[in-house]
C-alpha positions as a LaTeX table, in Angstrom:
\begin{tabular}{lrrr}
\hline
Residue & $x$ (\AA) & $y$ (\AA) & $z$ (\AA) \\
\hline
Met1 & 104.43 & 101.32 & 114.61 \\
Arg2 & 107.68 & 99.50 & 115.36 \\
Phe3 & 108.22 & 96.17 & 117.09 \\
Tyr4 & 111.35 & 94.31 & 118.19 \\
Leu5 & 111.60 & 90.90 & 116.51 \\
Pro6 & 114.98 & 89.19 & 117.02 \\
Asn7 & 115.82 & 86.10 & 114.99 \\
Ile8 & 113.16 & 86.99 & 112.45 \\
Asn9 & 111.88 & 84.21 & 110.22 \\
Lys10 & 111.81 & 86.01 & 106.89 \\
Asn11 & 109.55 & 83.40 & 105.32 \\
Asn12 & 106.93 & 83.47 & 108.05 \\
Pro13 & 107.47 & 86.45 & 110.36 \\
Glu14 & 105.19 & 86.64 & 113.37 \\
Leu15 & 104.78 & 88.54 & 116.61 \\
Val16 & 104.45 & 86.41 & 119.73 \\
Gly17 & 104.50 & 86.96 & 123.48 \\
Glu18 & 104.51 & 90.55 & 124.74 \\
Ala19 & 104.97 & 91.98 & 121.23 \\
His20 & 101.80 & 90.23 & 120.04 \\
Thr21 & 99.85 & 91.22 & 123.13 \\
His22 & 100.91 & 94.85 & 122.84 \\
Ala23 & 100.18 & 95.01 & 119.11 \\
Ala24 & 96.87 & 93.15 & 119.08 \\
Tyr25 & 95.31 & 94.21 & 122.36 \\
Ala26 & 96.93 & 97.50 & 123.39 \\
Leu27 & 97.47 & 99.10 & 119.97 \\
Arg28 & 94.62 & 97.16 & 118.35 \\
Ile29 & 96.31 & 96.65 & 115.01 \\
Arg30 & 94.13 & 95.03 & 112.36 \\
Val31 & 94.59 & 92.76 & 109.35 \\
Gly32 & 95.96 & 94.83 & 106.49 \\
Asp33 & 97.79 & 97.31 & 108.73 \\
Tyr34 & 101.42 & 98.09 & 107.91 \\
Ile35 & 104.06 & 97.87 & 110.63 \\
Thr36 & 107.85 & 97.84 & 110.91 \\
Val37 & 109.80 & 95.23 & 112.83 \\
Phe38 & 113.53 & 95.39 & 113.61 \\
Asp39 & 115.98 & 92.66 & 114.55 \\
Gly40 & 118.22 & 94.56 & 116.97 \\
Leu41 & 121.15 & 94.23 & 114.58 \\
Gly42 & 120.55 & 97.21 & 112.32 \\
His43 & 117.83 & 95.99 & 109.96 \\
Asp44 & 114.23 & 97.15 & 109.50 \\
Tyr45 & 111.52 & 95.00 & 107.93 \\
Ser46 & 108.36 & 96.50 & 106.46 \\
Cys47 & 105.45 & 94.11 & 107.02 \\
Arg48 & 101.72 & 93.84 & 106.53 \\
Val49 & 99.52 & 92.19 & 109.14 \\
Lys50 & 98.23 & 89.01 & 107.53 \\
Glu51 & 96.29 & 87.35 & 110.35 \\
Ile52 & 95.73 & 87.90 & 114.07 \\
Lys53 & 95.36 & 84.81 & 116.21 \\
Lys54 & 94.86 & 84.45 & 119.92 \\
Asp55 & 98.54 & 83.80 & 120.63 \\
Lys56 & 100.33 & 85.44 & 117.69 \\
Thr57 & 100.16 & 87.94 & 114.86 \\
Leu58 & 101.11 & 86.63 & 111.42 \\
Leu59 & 102.96 & 89.02 & 109.10 \\
Glu60 & 103.83 & 89.28 & 105.44 \\
Leu61 & 107.35 & 90.59 & 104.79 \\
Leu62 & 107.31 & 93.31 & 102.15 \\
Asp63 & 110.73 & 94.96 & 102.25 \\
Thr64 & 114.07 & 94.94 & 104.08 \\
Ser65 & 116.26 & 97.98 & 104.67 \\
Glu66 & 119.25 & 99.15 & 106.67 \\
Asn67 & 118.22 & 101.30 & 109.61 \\
Val68 & 119.41 & 104.91 & 109.54 \\
Gly69 & 118.76 & 105.72 & 113.20 \\
Glu70 & 122.22 & 104.84 & 114.53 \\
Thr71 & 125.13 & 107.16 & 115.31 \\
Asp72 & 128.41 & 107.03 & 113.41 \\
Ile73 & 130.34 & 106.83 & 116.68 \\
Ser74 & 130.15 & 104.19 & 119.38 \\
Val75 & 129.25 & 105.63 & 122.79 \\
Thr76 & 129.34 & 103.69 & 126.07 \\
Leu77 & 127.75 & 104.98 & 129.27 \\
Phe78 & 129.37 & 103.85 & 132.51 \\
Leu79 & 126.82 & 104.86 & 135.14 \\
Ser80 & 127.20 & 104.31 & 138.87 \\
Val81 & 124.35 & 102.26 & 140.28 \\
Ile82 & 121.52 & 104.49 & 141.49 \\
Lys83 & 117.92 & 103.77 & 142.44 \\
Gln84 & 116.17 & 101.50 & 139.96 \\
Asp85 & 113.63 & 104.05 & 138.70 \\
Arg86 & 116.33 & 106.65 & 138.08 \\
Phe87 & 118.63 & 104.13 & 136.43 \\
Glu88 & 115.69 & 103.13 & 134.22 \\
Leu89 & 115.24 & 106.76 & 133.16 \\
Ala90 & 118.93 & 106.98 & 132.27 \\
Val91 & 118.69 & 103.75 & 130.22 \\
Gln92 & 115.64 & 105.02 & 128.36 \\
Lys93 & 117.14 & 108.40 & 127.49 \\
Ala94 & 120.63 & 107.05 & 126.72 \\
Thr95 & 119.02 & 104.59 & 124.30 \\
Glu96 & 117.11 & 107.39 & 122.60 \\
Leu97 & 120.34 & 109.38 & 122.29 \\
Gly98 & 122.08 & 106.48 & 120.53 \\
Val99 & 124.29 & 104.87 & 123.17 \\
Lys100 & 125.63 & 101.46 & 122.13 \\
Lys101 & 126.41 & 100.07 & 125.58 \\
Ile102 & 125.42 & 100.78 & 129.20 \\
Val103 & 127.57 & 99.53 & 132.09 \\
Pro104 & 126.53 & 99.88 & 135.76 \\
Val105 & 129.42 & 100.69 & 138.12 \\
Tyr106 & 129.82 & 100.36 & 141.90 \\
Ser107 & 132.01 & 103.17 & 143.20 \\
Thr108 & 132.78 & 104.54 & 146.66 \\
Phe109 & 129.51 & 106.37 & 147.31 \\
Thr110 & 127.25 & 103.81 & 145.60 \\
Gln111 & 124.62 & 102.41 & 147.94 \\
Arg112 & 125.61 & 98.75 & 148.10 \\
Asn113 & 122.07 & 97.62 & 148.97 \\
Ile114 & 120.82 & 98.64 & 145.51 \\
Ser115 & 120.48 & 95.88 & 142.94 \\
Leu116 & 119.24 & 96.35 & 139.40 \\
Asn117 & 116.55 & 94.42 & 137.54 \\
Tyr118 & 118.37 & 93.67 & 134.28 \\
Asp119 & 115.37 & 92.06 & 132.59 \\
Arg120 & 113.38 & 95.23 & 133.13 \\
Leu121 & 116.27 & 97.42 & 131.98 \\
Asn122 & 116.51 & 95.45 & 128.73 \\
Lys123 & 112.77 & 95.79 & 128.14 \\
Ile124 & 113.05 & 99.55 & 128.67 \\
Ala125 & 115.90 & 99.72 & 126.14 \\
Ile126 & 113.86 & 97.73 & 123.60 \\
Ser127 & 110.82 & 99.96 & 124.13 \\
Ala128 & 112.98 & 103.06 & 123.68 \\
Cys129 & 114.33 & 101.65 & 120.40 \\
Glu130 & 110.78 & 101.01 & 119.20 \\
Gln131 & 109.83 & 104.60 & 120.05 \\
Cys132 & 112.85 & 106.46 & 118.69 \\
Gly133 & 113.45 & 104.57 & 115.46 \\
Arg134 & 116.65 & 102.72 & 116.34 \\
Ser135 & 117.15 & 99.10 & 115.37 \\
Arg136 & 120.18 & 98.21 & 117.50 \\
Val137 & 119.32 & 97.51 & 121.13 \\
Pro138 & 122.06 & 98.75 & 123.50 \\
Ile139 & 123.98 & 96.09 & 125.39 \\
Ile140 & 123.46 & 96.38 & 129.14 \\
Glu141 & 126.42 & 94.73 & 130.84 \\
Gln142 & 126.58 & 93.27 & 134.31 \\
Ser143 & 127.93 & 95.71 & 136.90 \\
Leu144 & 131.60 & 96.49 & 137.43 \\
Asp145 & 133.53 & 97.53 & 140.51 \\
Phe146 & 135.46 & 100.78 & 140.27 \\
Asp147 & 138.80 & 98.98 & 139.93 \\
Glu148 & 137.41 & 97.14 & 136.90 \\
Leu149 & 136.39 & 100.50 & 135.43 \\
Leu150 & 140.00 & 101.69 & 135.89 \\
Asp151 & 141.21 & 98.68 & 133.91 \\
Arg152 & 138.78 & 99.58 & 131.11 \\
Ala153 & 139.92 & 103.23 & 131.23 \\
Lys154 & 143.45 & 102.23 & 130.26 \\
Asn155 & 142.21 & 101.10 & 126.87 \\
Thr156 & 139.08 & 103.25 & 126.50 \\
Tyr157 & 138.67 & 106.98 & 125.84 \\
Ile158 & 136.61 & 108.11 & 128.88 \\
Ile159 & 135.22 & 111.52 & 129.80 \\
Phe160 & 133.69 & 111.98 & 133.24 \\
Pro161 & 131.85 & 114.94 & 134.84 \\
Trp162 & 133.25 & 115.91 & 138.24 \\
Glu163 & 131.48 & 118.52 & 140.34 \\
Arg164 & 134.76 & 120.05 & 141.58 \\
Glu165 & 136.30 & 120.43 & 138.15 \\
Met166 & 136.76 & 124.15 & 137.44 \\
His167 & 138.44 & 124.31 & 134.05 \\
Gly168 & 138.08 & 121.26 & 131.79 \\
Asn169 & 134.97 & 121.19 & 129.62 \\
Ile170 & 133.70 & 118.70 & 127.07 \\
Arg171 & 134.35 & 120.95 & 124.05 \\
Ser172 & 138.04 & 121.40 & 124.88 \\
Ser173 & 138.55 & 117.87 & 126.20 \\
Ile174 & 136.92 & 115.83 & 123.46 \\
Asp175 & 139.03 & 114.19 & 120.76 \\
Lys176 & 136.99 & 114.40 & 117.59 \\
Ser177 & 139.19 & 111.84 & 115.86 \\
Lys178 & 137.80 & 109.13 & 118.14 \\
Thr179 & 135.03 & 106.85 & 116.97 \\
Asp180 & 134.64 & 105.10 & 120.32 \\
Ile181 & 133.88 & 107.32 & 123.32 \\
Ser182 & 132.82 & 106.49 & 126.88 \\
Val183 & 131.25 & 108.57 & 129.63 \\
Phe184 & 131.44 & 107.76 & 133.34 \\
Val185 & 128.94 & 109.35 & 135.71 \\
Gly186 & 129.25 & 108.93 & 139.46 \\
Pro187 & 126.49 & 108.20 & 142.02 \\
Glu188 & 124.45 & 110.51 & 144.26 \\
Gly189 & 127.43 & 111.22 & 146.51 \\
Gly190 & 129.66 & 112.00 & 143.56 \\
Ile191 & 133.14 & 110.86 & 142.63 \\
Thr192 & 135.75 & 111.10 & 145.39 \\
Glu193 & 138.98 & 113.00 & 144.81 \\
Glu194 & 140.89 & 109.72 & 145.07 \\
Glu195 & 138.68 & 108.19 & 142.37 \\
Lys196 & 139.10 & 111.28 & 140.22 \\
Asn197 & 142.88 & 111.05 & 140.51 \\
Lys198 & 142.91 & 107.35 & 139.69 \\
Leu199 & 140.74 & 107.94 & 136.63 \\
Thr200 & 142.94 & 110.75 & 135.30 \\
Glu201 & 146.06 & 108.64 & 135.93 \\
Ala202 & 144.42 & 105.92 & 133.81 \\
Gly203 & 143.91 & 108.44 & 131.00 \\
Ala204 & 140.30 & 109.54 & 131.58 \\
Lys205 & 139.44 & 113.24 & 131.29 \\
Ser206 & 137.61 & 115.20 & 133.99 \\
Val207 & 135.12 & 117.82 & 132.79 \\
Thr208 & 132.67 & 120.30 & 134.27 \\
Leu209 & 128.97 & 120.48 & 133.41 \\
Gly210 & 128.59 & 123.95 & 134.89 \\
Ala211 & 127.94 & 125.56 & 138.26 \\
Arg212 & 124.91 & 123.45 & 139.24 \\
Ile213 & 125.08 & 120.01 & 140.84 \\
Leu214 & 123.09 & 117.61 & 138.66 \\
Arg215 & 121.51 & 114.32 & 139.61 \\
Ala216 & 123.37 & 111.33 & 138.21 \\
Glu217 & 120.74 & 110.57 & 135.56 \\
Thr218 & 120.58 & 114.24 & 134.53 \\
Ala219 & 124.36 & 114.45 & 134.30 \\
Ala220 & 124.41 & 111.35 & 132.11 \\
Ile221 & 121.80 & 112.73 & 129.72 \\
Ala222 & 123.47 & 116.17 & 129.61 \\
Ala223 & 126.98 & 114.82 & 129.01 \\
Leu224 & 125.84 & 112.41 & 126.30 \\
Ser225 & 123.89 & 115.17 & 124.55 \\
Val226 & 126.85 & 117.55 & 124.50 \\
Ile227 & 129.25 & 114.85 & 123.28 \\
Leu228 & 126.93 & 113.81 & 120.46 \\
Tyr229 & 126.53 & 117.45 & 119.43 \\
Glu230 & 130.27 & 118.11 & 119.51 \\
Met231 & 130.91 & 114.94 & 117.49 \\
Gly232 & 128.56 & 116.15 & 114.76 \\
Glu233 & 125.70 & 113.75 & 115.47 \\
Trp234 & 123.26 & 116.61 & 116.00 \\
Val235 & 122.73 & 119.44 & 113.53 \\
Leu236 & 121.16 & 122.43 & 115.29 \\
\hline
\end{tabular}
C-alpha cells in the first residue's frame, strides 16, 4: 500500500487527513502493518504502522530509497479542455504513463463554458501515483489560451495528432535525441486548419493516429503510449 506524504517528518512520520481516513477506515490497516509513503519528489519511505489514533496514523520510518517508477524523459501533455469526467480520465491515465506535466488549453473548438476542478484533478493524479508506483506527482498547470501554446511551441518540442494528417506519423516524426517532449491534443471539434498551420510554423509536428477519429482523451492516451514506446520507455 502506498500513500502520498509531502513534507514528511522523518523523525515522526504520520498520516493525517484523507490519507489517514483512507488507510485506517477504508483499507483498515493495523498496527504492525508495513506501508510505503512517497513525498512527490522522487523518494519512497518504507514504514511500519506504530499507532492508529482517531485523527492520525503514527508511523515508524524503516528505510528510504529513490523511486524507480519514473521515465528517463520528461513528457508534457497539452490537452484542450474537455468535459470534467473525460479530462479526469486523461489525467489519471497520463499520470500512470509517466507524464511530468499536464496543461489544459483553450483552442477554437473548446467549449468555453467548461471549467475544470483543479483540486479534484490533483487528487486524481495523487491517487494514480499511489496506484502505479510513481513518487513524483505531475504538475497540473492553469489553463492556457491557444496563442500562449504557440509561444510555448517555439521553445518546446511538440507533436500533435491531427485527424486530417495523411502522411506524418509518430515513428518518423519523433526525435529520439530529445529528453523533453510535449504532446498537444485538440478538443472534441478537433484542431482547425489555421491552428494546425500556426503550430507547424512554430515548429510543432503534425502526426496521424490512423484512420479512425478518436476522442480527445483516447487520442492523448494513444499518443503518449506510442511516444513512450518509441523512446524506449516500454520494452515489449
